[in-house]
Amino acid sequence: GDATATNTIYSANNNLGNSVIGTIIKDAPSQQFDARLQFQIHVERLDSILLAQNLDIHLMKMDAQGYECRILNGWGPQVAKGIEMVKFEYAREWLSGHDCIDLVPRFVDYGFEIFRRYNGDRFIAPLQENPTKGSIIDLFAVKNQVRNAR
């Protein structure tokens, strides 16, 4: 997250893969969220964890059900420097539910280039702005030196 805090994680009945921090965001209007599947969790800034470990990260997978902007806010510039590539899910409905309307530009501001695909020897289909088509899209955020080394 973007701050050390306690928050609620809401899990959908029969779909724990749709577990969302801070607010309920449904896959479909009929989806139910039972109070028994709501838990208080501890949220940390990523830079408080990774800087303490002094890690270099070659690949990070991020699928946070719309919480991605808060994760980027919480990793800060020092952590961003140590990350070479992020494979992430761009899910418009979940991102909008968390007011994360500028995810791709945020990655670009941290020095990443965004691509829709990797074809085995290079990244293709670059983006500078949020995708305008598709509700859920897997994307790659890649630093220049990684893209040029492939």
C-alpha positions as MATLAB code, in Angstrom:
seq = 'GDATATNTIYSANNNLGNSVIGTIIKDAPSQQFDARLQFQIHVERLDSILLAQNLDIHLMKMDAQGYECRILNGWGPQVAKGIEMVKFEYAREWLSGHDCIDLVPRFVDYGFEIFRRYNGDRFIAPLQENPTKGSIIDLFAVKNQVRNAR';
ca = [
       0.000    0.000    0.000;
       0.912    3.646    0.163;
       0.966    3.768    3.975;
       1.458    1.439    6.914;
      -2.063    0.757    8.118;
      -4.714   -1.766    8.979;
      -7.379   -2.229    6.331;
     -10.190   -4.611    5.433;
      -9.855   -7.169    2.670;
     -13.182   -8.180    1.150;
     -13.399  -11.626   -0.448;
     -16.164  -12.653   -2.808;
     -18.205  -15.777   -2.094;
     -17.012  -18.664   -4.278;
     -14.241  -16.515   -5.811;
     -11.462  -15.731   -3.360;
      -9.445  -14.520   -6.356;
     -11.595  -11.395   -6.212;
     -10.305  -10.211   -2.861;
     -10.137   -6.436   -2.724;
      -8.545   -4.175   -0.123;
     -10.539   -1.270    1.258;
     -13.721   -1.534   -0.795;
     -15.975   -4.086   -2.464;
     -15.610   -4.253   -6.246;
     -17.770   -6.924   -7.846;
     -16.961   -9.094  -10.877;
     -20.684   -9.007  -11.677;
     -23.715   -7.263  -10.123;
     -24.937  -10.551   -8.621;
     -21.630  -11.376   -6.877;
     -21.972  -11.636   -3.096;
     -19.510  -10.694   -0.367;
     -20.125  -12.402    2.978;
     -19.043  -10.692    6.209;
     -17.393  -14.004    7.252;
     -14.916  -13.479    4.379;
     -13.884   -9.985    5.478;
     -10.644   -9.735    7.403;
      -8.509   -7.019    8.918;
      -5.030   -7.080    7.398;
      -1.813   -5.189    7.991;
      -0.661   -3.190    4.956;
       2.948   -2.011    4.558;
       4.668    0.282    2.119;
       6.769   -1.849   -0.224;
       9.792    0.413    0.269;
       9.746   -0.339    4.005;
      10.161   -4.049    3.194;
      12.414   -4.050    0.132;
      14.820   -1.269    1.079;
      15.480   -3.025    4.360;
      16.474   -6.111    2.351;
      18.443   -4.155   -0.294;
      17.108   -6.383   -3.101;
      17.399   -6.093   -6.858;
      14.206   -7.325   -8.504;
      14.405   -8.780  -12.008;
      10.702   -9.575  -12.369;
       7.724   -8.591  -10.257;
       4.180   -9.882  -10.864;
       1.488   -7.441   -9.772;
      -2.221   -8.302   -9.716;
      -3.748   -6.321   -6.879;
      -7.398   -5.931   -7.898;
      -7.135   -2.169   -8.455;
      -4.721   -1.458   -5.594;
      -1.797   -1.053   -8.020;
      -1.527    2.765   -7.758;
      -1.246    2.507   -3.996;
       1.496   -0.096   -4.394;
       3.386    2.214   -6.775;
       2.961    5.099   -4.328;
       4.361    2.868   -1.602;
       7.404    1.570   -3.413;
       8.951    5.014   -3.910;
      11.765    6.004   -6.288;
      14.505    3.929   -4.611;
      12.602    0.656   -4.972;
      11.550    1.579   -8.519;
      15.233    1.918   -9.452;
      15.846   -1.674   -8.355;
      13.001   -3.213  -10.365;
      13.768   -4.268  -13.940;
      10.380   -5.552  -15.092;
       6.782   -5.763  -13.822;
       4.126   -7.969  -15.364;
       0.834   -6.509  -14.268;
      -2.863   -6.727  -14.890;
      -4.658   -3.622  -16.122;
      -8.262   -4.138  -14.978;
     -10.228   -0.984  -15.689;
     -13.187   -1.637  -13.336;
     -11.006   -2.460  -10.323;
      -8.602    0.406  -10.996;
     -11.493    2.866  -11.307;
     -12.946    1.548   -8.056;
      -9.742    2.658   -6.313;
      -9.417    5.968   -8.228;
      -6.360    4.575  -10.000;
      -7.017    6.194  -13.371;
      -3.388    6.854  -14.334;
      -1.596    3.542  -13.779;
       0.362    3.427  -17.064;
       1.581    7.048  -16.761;
       2.722    6.286  -13.202;
       4.905    3.428  -14.456;
       6.269    5.708  -17.199;
       7.104    8.361  -14.573;
       9.237    5.733  -12.780;
      11.237    5.124  -15.976;
       9.409    2.091  -17.349;
       8.249    1.500  -20.895;
       4.909   -0.291  -21.186;
       4.209   -3.091  -23.661;
       1.237   -5.281  -24.452;
       3.227   -8.348  -25.505;
       6.515  -10.209  -25.429;
       7.006  -12.443  -28.465;
       9.983  -14.487  -27.259;
      12.806  -12.163  -28.290;
      11.424   -8.639  -27.887;
       8.637   -6.587  -26.397;
       6.034   -5.279  -28.843;
       2.986   -2.982  -28.905;
       4.225   -0.099  -26.704;
       1.842    2.128  -24.713;
       2.273    5.565  -23.166;
      -1.260    5.930  -21.803;
      -3.826    3.641  -20.208;
      -5.330    1.142  -22.670;
      -8.629    2.245  -24.171;
      -9.863   -1.208  -25.178;
     -10.383   -4.340  -23.133;
     -11.505   -4.554  -19.560;
      -8.641   -6.773  -18.305;
      -5.261   -6.756  -20.048;
      -1.872   -8.147  -19.025;
       0.924   -5.627  -19.609;
       4.689   -5.434  -19.106;
       6.503   -2.475  -17.534;
      10.139   -2.734  -18.643;
      13.228   -0.649  -18.009;
      15.215    0.398  -21.105;
      18.305   -1.632  -20.258;
      16.253   -4.837  -19.937;
      14.399   -4.259  -23.206;
      17.645   -3.509  -25.061;
      19.417   -6.563  -23.622;
      16.827   -8.999  -24.979;
];
